[in-house]
Amino acid sequence: MHISEGVLSAPVLLTGGALTVMGTAIGLKKLDYDRLPQVAVLSATFFVASLIHIPVGPSSVHLILNGLMGLFLGWIAFPVVLVALALQAVLFQFGGLTALGVNTLNMALPAVVCYYVLGALARGDNFNLSMLASFLAGAGAIFMSSLGMASALVFTGESFWPVAKLIVFAHIPVMILEGIIVAVCVQFLKKVRPEMLDAVYVK
Amino acid sequence: MSNKKGPSEHRGNGFKLLALLAPLLLVGSPALAHRVNIFAWVEGDTVYTESYFSGGKKVRNGLVEVFDLAGKKLLQGRTNEKGEFSFKFPQKSSLHIVLTASMGHRSEFTLRAEEPSEELAGSARQEAAATARAQTPALVDLEQIRAVVEETLDARLKPISRTLAEMQKPRGPSLTEIIGGLGYIFGIMGLIMYFRSRKKTEQGPSH
């Protein structure tokens, strides 16, 4: 899900950057600093998840886990994704620093949407609804990220159209996989550490 | 930017084609790669390029565009199944090679002029030798020796230039780097907590 440097046009990069700055500011404002370790753990999870490739058939996929982050973090997903992606850009040249804003936006905004749309249901007591909501958060976050990436590429030049369409198709295996993982994670944490699911917002 | 211009797209047909190809792409797509790299080297008067996604997966049907250093587009082509694309030297200067792979992946490689001019010098020397030969028939042997030596050198150097390209092949991030990244994240956490706690003690516990 990383867009390389030099692919996107300046207006797209600037818009992405500006929106990411805004999202990060909101996230930092909402952060309850006493729960910073939990935020750092989720940032580390996100950082590592996308580096470990899991073989699926002849190809391999990696997790992104922005849906999981969204359910736990809401707006705080922005600073968390920004830190992890900045490190990936600097250490591994994934994406690159100029595309950092757009890449962060593509992965963090779906997380925020998941938080508001599905967060309450996923935390709720109804087991079936909670399973469904967390699966949808995992799969939906990837779907929205794919759409975000596609639209970033589409704005850049019309010749990207067919390629952009493909992104959504290509990510279908990841959507299913992440949906299952998020559902399992949420159920597990609800049993073992229910307090982790309380949003880390300032009360 | 001239390098963004792809070949003209047939959108209507493209969509139909996509619908047909989508299952294939699900199987073999490197869509989730992080980075793409292109490498180029010279053999004789031909430039060979190889393109990989991070992790070593080959770039199939990636668009390769060749520019001179002034930014003028000289030629373009697509990588084959093995991620390779080769072309004859369009002109004797440094080349700027740009690879555009699927889904926002892009990489560049600059081929320095030294490598092609080496070849040029070689052929100039051969010509000089040929004239010398015409003037003095006794030098026939020298000319043959030169040809044989060059042939042998070429054969010997081929694996080396291949190895060099191999060595630059991207690999996935190593465990050390991943752990380093984790260290940064927890380091940042520690720093923020440190400064927060100092602020708190300065302002007193009432805050």
Tab-separated table of N, CA, C and O in Angstrom, chain A residues 12 16 22 38 41 101 118-119 125 157 172 182-183 202:
chain	number	residue	atom	x	y	z
A	12	VAL	N	-1.637	16.462	-5.355
A	12	VAL	CA	-2.093	15.289	-4.591
A	12	VAL	C	-1.219	15.111	-3.349
A	12	VAL	O	-1.723	14.869	-2.249
A	16	GLY	N	-2.644	15.455	0.458
A	16	GLY	CA	-2.447	14.339	1.386
A	16	GLY	C	-1.679	14.791	2.614
A	16	GLY	O	-2.042	14.455	3.741
A	22	MET	N	-3.513	17.566	9.693
A	22	MET	CA	-4.734	17.825	10.454
A	22	MET	C	-5.119	16.604	11.305
A	22	MET	O	-5.407	16.725	12.493
A	38	GLN	N	0.389	1.721	25.391
A	38	GLN	CA	-0.521	0.929	24.568
A	38	GLN	C	-0.501	1.416	23.126
A	38	GLN	O	-0.511	0.625	22.183
A	41	VAL	N	2.655	0.233	21.490
A	41	VAL	CA	2.593	-1.188	21.140
A	41	VAL	C	1.823	-1.373	19.830
A	41	VAL	O	2.231	-2.135	18.950
A	101	GLY	N	2.684	11.801	3.443
A	101	GLY	CA	1.371	12.346	3.778
A	101	GLY	C	0.259	11.531	3.153
A	101	GLY	O	-0.683	11.109	3.828
A	118	LEU	N	-17.941	1.276	13.401
A	118	LEU	CA	-18.025	-0.092	13.918
A	118	LEU	C	-17.526	-0.246	15.347
A	118	LEU	O	-17.735	-1.289	15.966
A	119	GLY	N	-16.866	0.787	15.886
A	119	GLY	CA	-16.225	0.662	17.187
A	119	GLY	C	-17.185	0.231	18.285
A	119	GLY	O	-16.921	-0.725	19.021
A	125	ASP	N	-21.651	-6.137	23.782
A	125	ASP	CA	-21.733	-7.427	24.466
A	125	ASP	C	-22.250	-8.532	23.564
A	125	ASP	O	-22.017	-9.705	23.823
A	157	GLY	N	-3.164	11.048	-12.990
A	157	GLY	CA	-3.143	10.987	-14.447
A	157	GLY	C	-4.089	9.921	-14.917
A	157	GLY	O	-4.243	8.889	-14.282
A	172	ILE	N	-8.197	-8.243	-2.289
A	172	ILE	CA	-9.284	-9.058	-1.735
A	172	ILE	C	-8.777	-10.132	-0.759
A	172	ILE	O	-9.334	-10.275	0.333
A	182	VAL	N	-8.704	-9.630	12.766
A	182	VAL	CA	-9.243	-8.603	13.662
A	182	VAL	C	-10.356	-9.186	14.515
A	182	VAL	O	-10.414	-8.950	15.733
A	183	ALA	N	-11.220	-10.003	13.902
A	183	ALA	CA	-12.311	-10.605	14.669
A	183	ALA	C	-11.756	-11.452	15.811
A	183	ALA	O	-12.206	-11.354	16.952
A	202	VAL	N	-8.775	10.953	25.931
A	202	VAL	CA	-8.895	11.703	27.171
A	202	VAL	C	-10.356	11.648	27.612
A	202	VAL	O	-11.258	11.906	26.832
